[in-house]
Amino acid sequence: MKHITTAFLLAFTSQAAFAEPLTRDEAVNLIALGLGDDAVIAKIAAEKVDFDLSTTEMVDLKNRGISSAVIAAMISNRFVAKVEPSLDSPDPNVPHPAGLYTLLSADGVSRMQRMEPTVTNQAKTGGILGYALTGGLASMSIKATIQNETSRVPVSVSPKFYFFSGESNGDSSSAWASGNNTVVNSPAELTLIRLNRKKDRREARVGSMNIGGAKTGVMDEDRLEFSHSAIRPGVFVIEPSASLPPGEYGFIYSLAGGAAGGAMTARIFDFTVR
């Protein structure tokens, strides 16, 4: 008998845990049974309803003798299925945690991979000798350096990227942190660059100086064009304007400060074209 009782309780608990929301007919039938408003409202609050009430339907229910309190419970207890964000769904209409993703395909299967920014670990100065020998006529460059000769994110020559802001998941801030107390709201704040591959590292020029003055940020000749368009609020698709030759690349942001200071605050979403 004890085993039977235990089995019954487990079955009842399981059914309660996976209860379906009430349909309109079920809610109306409960009221027709004369259970009383308090019991019906408690049932609606516990299991929710799977329908919306139009103004006409509200009037119809009221004319059938259903109380305003029960009608209000039906309106305020609409069941909304919770959708968990995905890290790899290839569908940009599926919620994803905020960030930058690349779309990968292998064996006919597509998936998204979230790209984590690589932090600059060194700032270097190049061309000092030429700058000194020419009295500043030749330029001296500032380079941001990231570790490893190649990225762990391989893409095709015509890659596609997706940008998800907080807004895409209902976050009113609509931005995600990029480090160094800055935020990124759209792909327009990113710069696509080609990285120079060196032994044990990759480099990006983020400043230059000569007798005529100094520049900070990515050099114009190092920028690569890309387009971006909104798919839905907070979600953008990003595509380079031309096919990318094999090599090392990255989307760079957060150059707060000039010269070496800017280089040391850089964050780069790096990838490699093979």
PDB file of C-alpha atoms in Angstrom:
ATOM      1  CA  MET A   1       0.000   0.000   0.000  1.00  0.00           C
ATOM      2  CA  LYS A   2       2.849   2.347   0.866  1.00  0.00           C
ATOM      3  CA  HIS A   3       4.431   1.773  -2.556  1.00  0.00           C
ATOM      4  CA  ILE A   4       1.106   2.458  -4.308  1.00  0.00           C
ATOM      5  CA  THR A   5       0.642   5.716  -2.380  1.00  0.00           C
ATOM      6  CA  THR A   6       4.192   6.826  -3.201  1.00  0.00           C
ATOM      7  CA  ALA A   7       3.708   6.050  -6.883  1.00  0.00           C
ATOM      8  CA  PHE A   8       0.425   8.003  -6.909  1.00  0.00           C
ATOM      9  CA  LEU A   9       2.053  11.037  -5.283  1.00  0.00           C
ATOM     10  CA  LEU A  10       4.957  10.970  -7.742  1.00  0.00           C
ATOM     11  CA  ALA A  11       2.577  10.757 -10.673  1.00  0.00           C
ATOM     12  CA  PHE A  12       0.449  13.619  -9.301  1.00  0.00           C
ATOM     13  CA  THR A  13       3.517  15.759  -8.664  1.00  0.00           C
ATOM     14  CA  SER A  14       4.835  15.088 -12.177  1.00  0.00           C
ATOM     15  CA  GLN A  15       1.506  16.046 -13.748  1.00  0.00           C
ATOM     16  CA  ALA A  16       1.327  19.251 -11.684  1.00  0.00           C
ATOM     17  CA  ALA A  17       4.868  20.233 -12.621  1.00  0.00           C
ATOM     18  CA  PHE A  18       4.081  19.909 -16.330  1.00  0.00           C
ATOM     19  CA  ALA A  19       0.492  21.258 -16.255  1.00  0.00           C
ATOM     20  CA  GLU A  20      -0.651  22.842 -19.490  1.00  0.00           C
ATOM     21  CA  PRO A  21      -2.177  26.329 -19.462  1.00  0.00           C
ATOM     22  CA  LEU A  22      -5.972  26.431 -19.403  1.00  0.00           C
ATOM     23  CA  THR A  23      -7.938  26.742 -22.611  1.00  0.00           C
ATOM     24  CA  ARG A  24     -10.905  29.125 -22.869  1.00  0.00           C
ATOM     25  CA  ASP A  25     -13.412  26.250 -22.693  1.00  0.00           C
ATOM     26  CA  GLU A  26     -11.726  24.757 -19.626  1.00  0.00           C
ATOM     27  CA  ALA A  27     -11.791  28.075 -17.790  1.00  0.00           C
ATOM     28  CA  VAL A  28     -15.472  28.633 -18.631  1.00  0.00           C
ATOM     29  CA  ASN A  29     -16.364  25.053 -17.586  1.00  0.00           C
ATOM     30  CA  LEU A  30     -14.715  25.559 -14.199  1.00  0.00           C
ATOM     31  CA  ILE A  31     -16.885  28.608 -13.639  1.00  0.00           C
ATOM     32  CA  ALA A  32     -20.005  26.721 -14.775  1.00  0.00           C
ATOM     33  CA  LEU A  33     -19.341  24.052 -12.135  1.00  0.00           C
ATOM     34  CA  GLY A  34     -19.982  26.662  -9.456  1.00  0.00           C
ATOM     35  CA  LEU A  35     -16.586  26.372  -7.781  1.00  0.00           C
ATOM     36  CA  GLY A  36     -16.587  30.043  -6.850  1.00  0.00           C
ATOM     37  CA  ASP A  37     -14.466  32.934  -8.032  1.00  0.00           C
ATOM     38  CA  ASP A  38     -11.638  32.402  -5.540  1.00  0.00           C
ATOM     39  CA  ALA A  39     -11.011  28.803  -6.635  1.00  0.00           C
ATOM     40  CA  VAL A  40     -11.183  29.617 -10.343  1.00  0.00           C
ATOM     41  CA  ILE A  41      -8.899  32.640  -9.984  1.00  0.00           C
ATOM     42  CA  ALA A  42      -6.379  30.523  -8.027  1.00  0.00           C
ATOM     43  CA  LYS A  43      -6.456  27.878 -10.764  1.00  0.00           C
ATOM     44  CA  ILE A  44      -5.904  30.507 -13.482  1.00  0.00           C
ATOM     45  CA  ALA A  45      -3.049  32.083 -11.540  1.00  0.00           C
ATOM     46  CA  ALA A  46      -1.367  28.704 -10.999  1.00  0.00           C
ATOM     47  CA  GLU A  47      -1.654  27.334 -14.527  1.00  0.00           C
ATOM     48  CA  LYS A  48      -2.171  30.493 -16.648  1.00  0.00           C
ATOM     49  CA  VAL A  49      -4.319  30.624 -19.780  1.00  0.00           C
ATOM     50  CA  ASP A  50      -3.355  30.066 -23.407  1.00  0.00           C
ATOM     51  CA  PHE A  51      -5.635  32.719 -24.941  1.00  0.00           C
ATOM     52  CA  ASP A  52      -6.090  36.471 -25.223  1.00  0.00           C
ATOM     53  CA  LEU A  53      -9.465  38.126 -24.669  1.00  0.00           C
ATOM     54  CA  SER A  54     -10.786  40.638 -27.154  1.00  0.00           C
ATOM     55  CA  THR A  55     -13.200  43.373 -26.085  1.00  0.00           C
ATOM     56  CA  THR A  56     -16.080  41.451 -27.668  1.00  0.00           C
ATOM     57  CA  GLU A  57     -15.143  38.272 -25.777  1.00  0.00           C
ATOM     58  CA  MET A  58     -14.933  40.175 -22.496  1.00  0.00           C
ATOM     59  CA  VAL A  59     -18.455  41.531 -23.035  1.00  0.00           C
ATOM     60  CA  ASP A  60     -19.702  38.040 -23.926  1.00  0.00           C
ATOM     61  CA  LEU A  61     -18.212  36.507 -20.766  1.00  0.00           C
ATOM     62  CA  LYS A  62     -19.710  39.252 -18.630  1.00  0.00           C
ATOM     63  CA  ASN A  63     -23.130  38.666 -20.193  1.00  0.00           C
ATOM     64  CA  ARG A  64     -22.789  34.977 -19.316  1.00  0.00           C
ATOM     65  CA  GLY A  65     -22.464  35.874 -15.664  1.00  0.00           C
ATOM     66  CA  ILE A  66     -18.698  35.566 -15.263  1.00  0.00           C
ATOM     67  CA  SER A  67     -17.397  38.070 -12.729  1.00  0.00           C
ATOM     68  CA  SER A  68     -15.051  40.954 -13.500  1.00  0.00           C
ATOM     69  CA  ALA A  69     -12.482  39.453 -11.112  1.00  0.00           C
ATOM     70  CA  VAL A  70     -12.307  36.202 -13.089  1.00  0.00           C
ATOM     71  CA  ILE A  71     -12.134  38.060 -16.405  1.00  0.00           C
ATOM     72  CA  ALA A  72      -9.293  40.189 -15.010  1.00  0.00           C
ATOM     73  CA  ALA A  73      -7.473  37.007 -13.927  1.00  0.00           C
ATOM     74  CA  MET A  74      -7.781  35.640 -17.460  1.00  0.00           C
ATOM     75  CA  ILE A  75      -6.291  38.812 -18.887  1.00  0.00           C
ATOM     76  CA  SER A  76      -3.399  39.142 -16.437  1.00  0.00           C
ATOM     77  CA  ASN A  77      -2.336  35.494 -16.375  1.00  0.00           C
ATOM     78  CA  ARG A  78      -1.464  34.880 -20.014  1.00  0.00           C
ATOM     79  CA  PHE A  79       0.987  31.997 -20.404  1.00  0.00           C
ATOM     80  CA  VAL A  80       4.234  33.025 -22.099  1.00  0.00           C
ATOM     81  CA  ALA A  81       6.650  30.250 -22.968  1.00  0.00           C
ATOM     82  CA  LYS A  82      10.175  31.046 -21.810  1.00  0.00           C
ATOM     83  CA  VAL A  83      12.709  30.830 -24.616  1.00  0.00           C
ATOM     84  CA  GLU A  84      16.271  30.147 -23.529  1.00  0.00           C
ATOM     85  CA  PRO A  85      18.937  32.051 -25.479  1.00  0.00           C
ATOM     86  CA  SER A  86      21.053  29.874 -27.768  1.00  0.00           C
ATOM     87  CA  LEU A  87      24.794  30.113 -28.359  1.00  0.00           C
ATOM     88  CA  ASP A  88      24.816  28.176 -31.622  1.00  0.00           C
ATOM     89  CA  SER A  89      21.450  28.396 -33.380  1.00  0.00           C
ATOM     90  CA  PRO A  90      22.012  29.577 -36.989  1.00  0.00           C
ATOM     91  CA  ASP A  91      18.671  31.419 -36.911  1.00  0.00           C
ATOM     92  CA  PRO A  92      19.174  35.122 -36.005  1.00  0.00           C
ATOM     93  CA  ASN A  93      15.516  35.309 -34.966  1.00  0.00           C
ATOM     94  CA  VAL A  94      16.299  32.949 -32.072  1.00  0.00           C
ATOM     95  CA  PRO A  95      17.457  34.847 -28.949  1.00  0.00           C
ATOM     96  CA  HIS A  96      21.239  34.808 -28.407  1.00  0.00           C
ATOM     97  CA  PRO A  97      23.276  36.285 -25.543  1.00  0.00           C
ATOM     98  CA  ALA A  98      24.543  39.732 -26.541  1.00  0.00           C
ATOM     99  CA  GLY A  99      27.787  39.707 -28.495  1.00  0.00           C
ATOM    100  CA  LEU A 100      29.348  39.134 -31.904  1.00  0.00           C
ATOM    101  CA  TYR A 101      28.918  35.791 -33.672  1.00  0.00           C
ATOM    102  CA  THR A 102      30.164  34.217 -36.882  1.00  0.00           C
ATOM    103  CA  LEU A 103      28.137  31.773 -38.950  1.00  0.00           C
ATOM    104  CA  LEU A 104      30.009  28.527 -39.581  1.00  0.00           C
ATOM    105  CA  SER A 105      29.068  25.656 -41.893  1.00  0.00           C
ATOM    106  CA  ALA A 106      30.482  22.144 -41.941  1.00  0.00           C
ATOM    107  CA  ASP A 107      29.136  18.952 -43.516  1.00  0.00           C
ATOM    108  CA  GLY A 108      25.974  20.775 -44.535  1.00  0.00           C
ATOM    109  CA  VAL A 109      25.223  21.907 -40.990  1.00  0.00           C
ATOM    110  CA  SER A 110      25.260  25.595 -40.034  1.00  0.00           C
ATOM    111  CA  ARG A 111      25.794  26.974 -36.554  1.00  0.00           C
ATOM    112  CA  MET A 112      26.769  30.221 -34.909  1.00  0.00           C
ATOM    113  CA  GLN A 113      29.902  30.602 -32.843  1.00  0.00           C
ATOM    114  CA  ARG A 114      30.229  33.387 -30.343  1.00  0.00           C
ATOM    115  CA  MET A 115      33.465  35.350 -30.767  1.00  0.00           C
ATOM    116  CA  GLU A 116      35.226  36.439 -27.603  1.00  0.00           C
ATOM    117  CA  PRO A 117      37.417  39.540 -27.894  1.00  0.00           C
ATOM    118  CA  THR A 118      41.161  39.060 -27.636  1.00  0.00           C
ATOM    119  CA  VAL A 119      42.749  41.561 -25.285  1.00  0.00           C
ATOM    120  CA  THR A 120      45.774  43.536 -26.425  1.00  0.00           C
ATOM    121  CA  ASN A 121      48.724  42.331 -24.375  1.00  0.00           C
ATOM    122  CA  GLN A 122      51.431  44.624 -25.688  1.00  0.00           C
ATOM    123  CA  ALA A 123      51.967  47.994 -27.383  1.00  0.00           C
ATOM    124  CA  LYS A 124      54.905  48.367 -29.752  1.00  0.00           C
ATOM    125  CA  THR A 125      56.510  51.280 -31.556  1.00  0.00           C
ATOM    126  CA  GLY A 126      57.844  50.702 -35.067  1.00  0.00           C
ATOM    127  CA  GLY A 127      59.925  52.816 -37.425  1.00  0.00           C
ATOM    128  CA  ILE A 128      61.769  54.678 -34.694  1.00  0.00           C
ATOM    129  CA  LEU A 129      65.113  54.537 -36.550  1.00  0.00           C
ATOM    130  CA  GLY A 130      63.661  55.952 -39.765  1.00  0.00           C
ATOM    131  CA  TYR A 131      61.831  58.620 -37.801  1.00  0.00           C
ATOM    132  CA  ALA A 132      65.052  59.638 -36.044  1.00  0.00           C
ATOM    133  CA  LEU A 133      67.269  59.558 -39.142  1.00  0.00           C
ATOM    134  CA  THR A 134      64.881  61.682 -41.199  1.00  0.00           C
ATOM    135  CA  GLY A 135      64.155  64.184 -38.474  1.00  0.00           C
ATOM    136  CA  GLY A 136      60.556  63.091 -38.310  1.00  0.00           C
ATOM    137  CA  LEU A 137      59.858  63.019 -42.048  1.00  0.00           C
ATOM    138  CA  ALA A 138      59.359  59.251 -41.916  1.00  0.00           C
ATOM    139  CA  SER A 139      56.466  58.068 -39.782  1.00  0.00           C
ATOM    140  CA  MET A 140      56.752  56.165 -36.532  1.00  0.00           C
ATOM    141  CA  SER A 141      53.870  53.760 -35.912  1.00  0.00           C
ATOM    142  CA  ILE A 142      52.114  52.497 -32.775  1.00  0.00           C
ATOM    143  CA  LYS A 143      50.997  48.866 -32.917  1.00  0.00           C
ATOM    144  CA  ALA A 144      48.575  46.883 -30.795  1.00  0.00           C
ATOM    145  CA  THR A 145      49.752  43.299 -30.354  1.00  0.00           C
ATOM    146  CA  ILE A 146      47.682  40.196 -29.585  1.00  0.00           C
ATOM    147  CA  GLN A 147      49.106  36.804 -28.786  1.00  0.00           C
ATOM    148  CA  ASN A 148      49.324  33.738 -31.055  1.00  0.00           C
ATOM    149  CA  GLU A 149      50.076  33.676 -34.762  1.00  0.00           C
ATOM    150  CA  THR A 150      46.553  32.737 -35.791  1.00  0.00           C
ATOM    151  CA  SER A 151      42.976  32.927 -34.521  1.00  0.00           C
ATOM    152  CA  ARG A 152      40.955  30.037 -33.168  1.00  0.00           C
ATOM    153  CA  VAL A 153      37.970  31.184 -35.266  1.00  0.00           C
ATOM    154  CA  PRO A 154      38.351  29.993 -38.902  1.00  0.00           C
ATOM    155  CA  VAL A 155      35.969  31.448 -41.498  1.00  0.00           C
ATOM    156  CA  SER A 156      35.470  31.330 -45.265  1.00  0.00           C
ATOM    157  CA  VAL A 157      36.620  33.983 -47.749  1.00  0.00           C
ATOM    158  CA  SER A 158      33.080  35.422 -47.681  1.00  0.00           C
ATOM    159  CA  PRO A 159      32.219  35.266 -43.984  1.00  0.00           C
ATOM    160  CA  LYS A 160      28.990  36.386 -42.373  1.00  0.00           C
ATOM    161  CA  PHE A 161      28.754  37.765 -38.838  1.00  0.00           C
ATOM    162  CA  TYR A 162      25.863  38.585 -36.533  1.00  0.00           C
ATOM    163  CA  PHE A 163      25.748  41.322 -33.918  1.00  0.00           C
ATOM    164  CA  PHE A 164      23.318  40.883 -31.007  1.00  0.00           C
ATOM    165  CA  SER A 165      22.848  43.806 -28.635  1.00  0.00           C
ATOM    166  CA  GLY A 166      21.059  43.653 -25.301  1.00  0.00           C
ATOM    167  CA  GLU A 167      18.005  45.134 -27.004  1.00  0.00           C
ATOM    168  CA  SER A 168      17.534  41.886 -28.938  1.00  0.00           C
ATOM    169  CA  ASN A 169      16.659  40.140 -25.666  1.00  0.00           C
ATOM    170  CA  GLY A 170      14.527  42.911 -24.227  1.00  0.00           C
ATOM    171  CA  ASP A 171      17.316  44.663 -22.325  1.00  0.00           C
ATOM    172  CA  SER A 172      16.502  48.371 -22.410  1.00  0.00           C
ATOM    173  CA  SER A 173      20.191  49.294 -22.163  1.00  0.00           C
ATOM    174  CA  SER A 174      20.630  47.883 -25.724  1.00  0.00           C
ATOM    175  CA  ALA A 175      24.413  47.764 -25.292  1.00  0.00           C
ATOM    176  CA  TRP A 176      27.067  45.297 -24.234  1.00  0.00           C
ATOM    177  CA  ALA A 177      30.334  46.026 -22.506  1.00  0.00           C
ATOM    178  CA  SER A 178      33.504  46.118 -24.557  1.00  0.00           C
ATOM    179  CA  GLY A 179      35.932  46.616 -21.712  1.00  0.00           C
ATOM    180  CA  ASN A 180      37.563  49.755 -20.387  1.00  0.00           C
ATOM    181  CA  ASN A 181      34.166  51.194 -19.377  1.00  0.00           C
ATOM    182  CA  THR A 182      32.887  51.479 -22.932  1.00  0.00           C
ATOM    183  CA  VAL A 183      29.839  49.951 -24.577  1.00  0.00           C
ATOM    184  CA  VAL A 184      28.983  48.923 -28.116  1.00  0.00           C
ATOM    185  CA  ASN A 185      25.484  49.638 -29.440  1.00  0.00           C
ATOM    186  CA  SER A 186      25.820  48.736 -33.122  1.00  0.00           C
ATOM    187  CA  PRO A 187      28.299  47.382 -35.702  1.00  0.00           C
ATOM    188  CA  ALA A 188      28.930  50.958 -36.819  1.00  0.00           C
ATOM    189  CA  GLU A 189      31.245  51.283 -33.812  1.00  0.00           C
ATOM    190  CA  LEU A 190      33.481  48.426 -34.996  1.00  0.00           C
ATOM    191  CA  THR A 191      36.371  48.632 -37.457  1.00  0.00           C
ATOM    192  CA  LEU A 192      37.376  45.683 -39.632  1.00  0.00           C
ATOM    193  CA  ILE A 193      41.141  45.405 -40.108  1.00  0.00           C
ATOM    194  CA  ARG A 194      43.718  42.964 -41.428  1.00  0.00           C
ATOM    195  CA  LEU A 195      46.268  41.896 -38.836  1.00  0.00           C
ATOM    196  CA  ASN A 196      49.937  41.509 -39.652  1.00  0.00           C
ATOM    197  CA  ARG A 197      51.111  38.049 -38.710  1.00  0.00           C
ATOM    198  CA  LYS A 198      54.415  37.845 -36.852  1.00  0.00           C
ATOM    199  CA  LYS A 199      56.154  35.110 -34.909  1.00  0.00           C
ATOM    200  CA  ASP A 200      53.995  34.239 -31.879  1.00  0.00           C
ATOM    201  CA  ARG A 201      51.764  37.296 -32.372  1.00  0.00           C
ATOM    202  CA  ARG A 202      49.618  39.468 -34.624  1.00  0.00           C
ATOM    203  CA  GLU A 203      49.795  43.248 -34.897  1.00  0.00           C
ATOM    204  CA  ALA A 204      47.497  46.121 -35.847  1.00  0.00           C
ATOM    205  CA  ARG A 205      48.557  49.713 -36.407  1.00  0.00           C
ATOM    206  CA  VAL A 206      46.583  52.012 -34.114  1.00  0.00           C
ATOM    207  CA  GLY A 207      48.585  55.220 -34.370  1.00  0.00           C
ATOM    208  CA  SER A 208      51.344  57.049 -36.235  1.00  0.00           C
ATOM    209  CA  MET A 209      53.449  60.156 -35.812  1.00  0.00           C
ATOM    210  CA  ASN A 210      55.780  62.230 -37.990  1.00  0.00           C
ATOM    211  CA  ILE A 211      56.920  65.820 -38.262  1.00  0.00           C
ATOM    212  CA  GLY A 212      53.525  66.794 -39.622  1.00  0.00           C
ATOM    213  CA  GLY A 213      51.593  65.542 -36.599  1.00  0.00           C
ATOM    214  CA  ALA A 214      50.151  62.468 -34.965  1.00  0.00           C
ATOM    215  CA  LYS A 215      47.204  60.177 -35.634  1.00  0.00           C
ATOM    216  CA  THR A 216      45.480  57.809 -33.246  1.00  0.00           C
ATOM    217  CA  GLY A 217      43.149  54.947 -34.094  1.00  0.00           C
ATOM    218  CA  VAL A 218      43.196  52.547 -37.014  1.00  0.00           C
ATOM    219  CA  MET A 219      44.942  53.980 -40.076  1.00  0.00           C
ATOM    220  CA  ASP A 220      42.716  54.666 -43.100  1.00  0.00           C
ATOM    221  CA  GLU A 221      44.727  52.359 -45.358  1.00  0.00           C
ATOM    222  CA  ASP A 222      44.307  49.502 -42.865  1.00  0.00           C
ATOM    223  CA  ARG A 223      40.501  49.656 -42.738  1.00  0.00           C
ATOM    224  CA  LEU A 224      38.408  47.146 -44.658  1.00  0.00           C
ATOM    225  CA  GLU A 225      34.897  48.023 -45.750  1.00  0.00           C
ATOM    226  CA  PHE A 226      31.908  46.049 -44.535  1.00  0.00           C
ATOM    227  CA  SER A 227      28.153  46.496 -44.583  1.00  0.00           C
ATOM    228  CA  HIS A 228      25.613  45.846 -41.880  1.00  0.00           C
ATOM    229  CA  SER A 229      21.830  45.776 -41.865  1.00  0.00           C
ATOM    230  CA  ALA A 230      19.210  45.280 -39.173  1.00  0.00           C
ATOM    231  CA  ILE A 231      17.329  41.980 -39.124  1.00  0.00           C
ATOM    232  CA  ARG A 232      15.184  42.877 -36.127  1.00  0.00           C
ATOM    233  CA  PRO A 233      15.611  45.285 -33.193  1.00  0.00           C
ATOM    234  CA  GLY A 234      19.082  44.795 -31.738  1.00  0.00           C
ATOM    235  CA  VAL A 235      20.220  42.214 -34.315  1.00  0.00           C
ATOM    236  CA  PHE A 236      22.420  43.015 -37.325  1.00  0.00           C
ATOM    237  CA  VAL A 237      24.043  40.931 -40.049  1.00  0.00           C
ATOM    238  CA  ILE A 238      27.577  42.004 -41.005  1.00  0.00           C
ATOM    239  CA  GLU A 239      29.306  41.139 -44.277  1.00  0.00           C
ATOM    240  CA  PRO A 240      32.670  42.318 -45.676  1.00  0.00           C
ATOM    241  CA  SER A 241      32.191  44.323 -48.867  1.00  0.00           C
ATOM    242  CA  ALA A 242      34.625  42.057 -50.760  1.00  0.00           C
ATOM    243  CA  SER A 243      35.995  38.548 -50.408  1.00  0.00           C
ATOM    244  CA  LEU A 244      38.850  38.361 -47.928  1.00  0.00           C
ATOM    245  CA  PRO A 245      42.164  36.812 -49.016  1.00  0.00           C
ATOM    246  CA  PRO A 246      43.615  34.191 -46.652  1.00  0.00           C
ATOM    247  CA  GLY A 247      45.097  35.827 -43.585  1.00  0.00           C
ATOM    248  CA  GLU A 248      44.399  37.202 -40.123  1.00  0.00           C
ATOM    249  CA  TYR A 249      41.633  39.735 -39.455  1.00  0.00           C
ATOM    250  CA  GLY A 250      39.626  41.257 -36.662  1.00  0.00           C
ATOM    251  CA  PHE A 251      36.926  43.703 -35.627  1.00  0.00           C
ATOM    252  CA  ILE A 252      38.579  46.220 -33.321  1.00  0.00           C
ATOM    253  CA  TYR A 253      37.002  48.554 -30.778  1.00  0.00           C
ATOM    254  CA  SER A 254      37.688  50.383 -27.524  1.00  0.00           C
ATOM    255  CA  LEU A 255      40.640  52.574 -28.397  1.00  0.00           C
ATOM    256  CA  ALA A 256      40.276  54.851 -25.391  1.00  0.00           C
ATOM    257  CA  GLY A 257      43.285  57.113 -25.197  1.00  0.00           C
ATOM    258  CA  GLY A 258      46.000  57.934 -27.682  1.00  0.00           C
ATOM    259  CA  ALA A 259      49.284  56.375 -28.762  1.00  0.00           C
ATOM    260  CA  ALA A 260      50.404  53.421 -26.641  1.00  0.00           C
ATOM    261  CA  GLY A 261      47.593  54.086 -24.194  1.00  0.00           C
ATOM    262  CA  GLY A 262      45.047  53.448 -26.933  1.00  0.00           C
ATOM    263  CA  ALA A 263      46.881  50.342 -28.094  1.00  0.00           C
ATOM    264  CA  MET A 264      46.759  48.855 -24.631  1.00  0.00           C
ATOM    265  CA  THR A 265      42.964  49.338 -24.370  1.00  0.00           C
ATOM    266  CA  ALA A 266      42.155  47.705 -27.710  1.00  0.00           C
ATOM    267  CA  ARG A 267      39.872  44.668 -27.869  1.00  0.00           C
ATOM    268  CA  ILE A 268      39.835  42.651 -31.085  1.00  0.00           C
ATOM    269  CA  PHE A 269      37.361  40.038 -32.306  1.00  0.00           C
ATOM    270  CA  ASP A 270      39.933  38.104 -34.277  1.00  0.00           C
ATOM    271  CA  PHE A 271      39.350  35.495 -36.972  1.00  0.00           C
ATOM    272  CA  THR A 272      41.352  33.800 -39.699  1.00  0.00           C
ATOM    273  CA  VAL A 273      40.479  33.247 -43.355  1.00  0.00           C
ATOM    274  CA  ARG A 274      41.830  29.953 -44.651  1.00  0.00           C
TER     275      ARG A 274
END
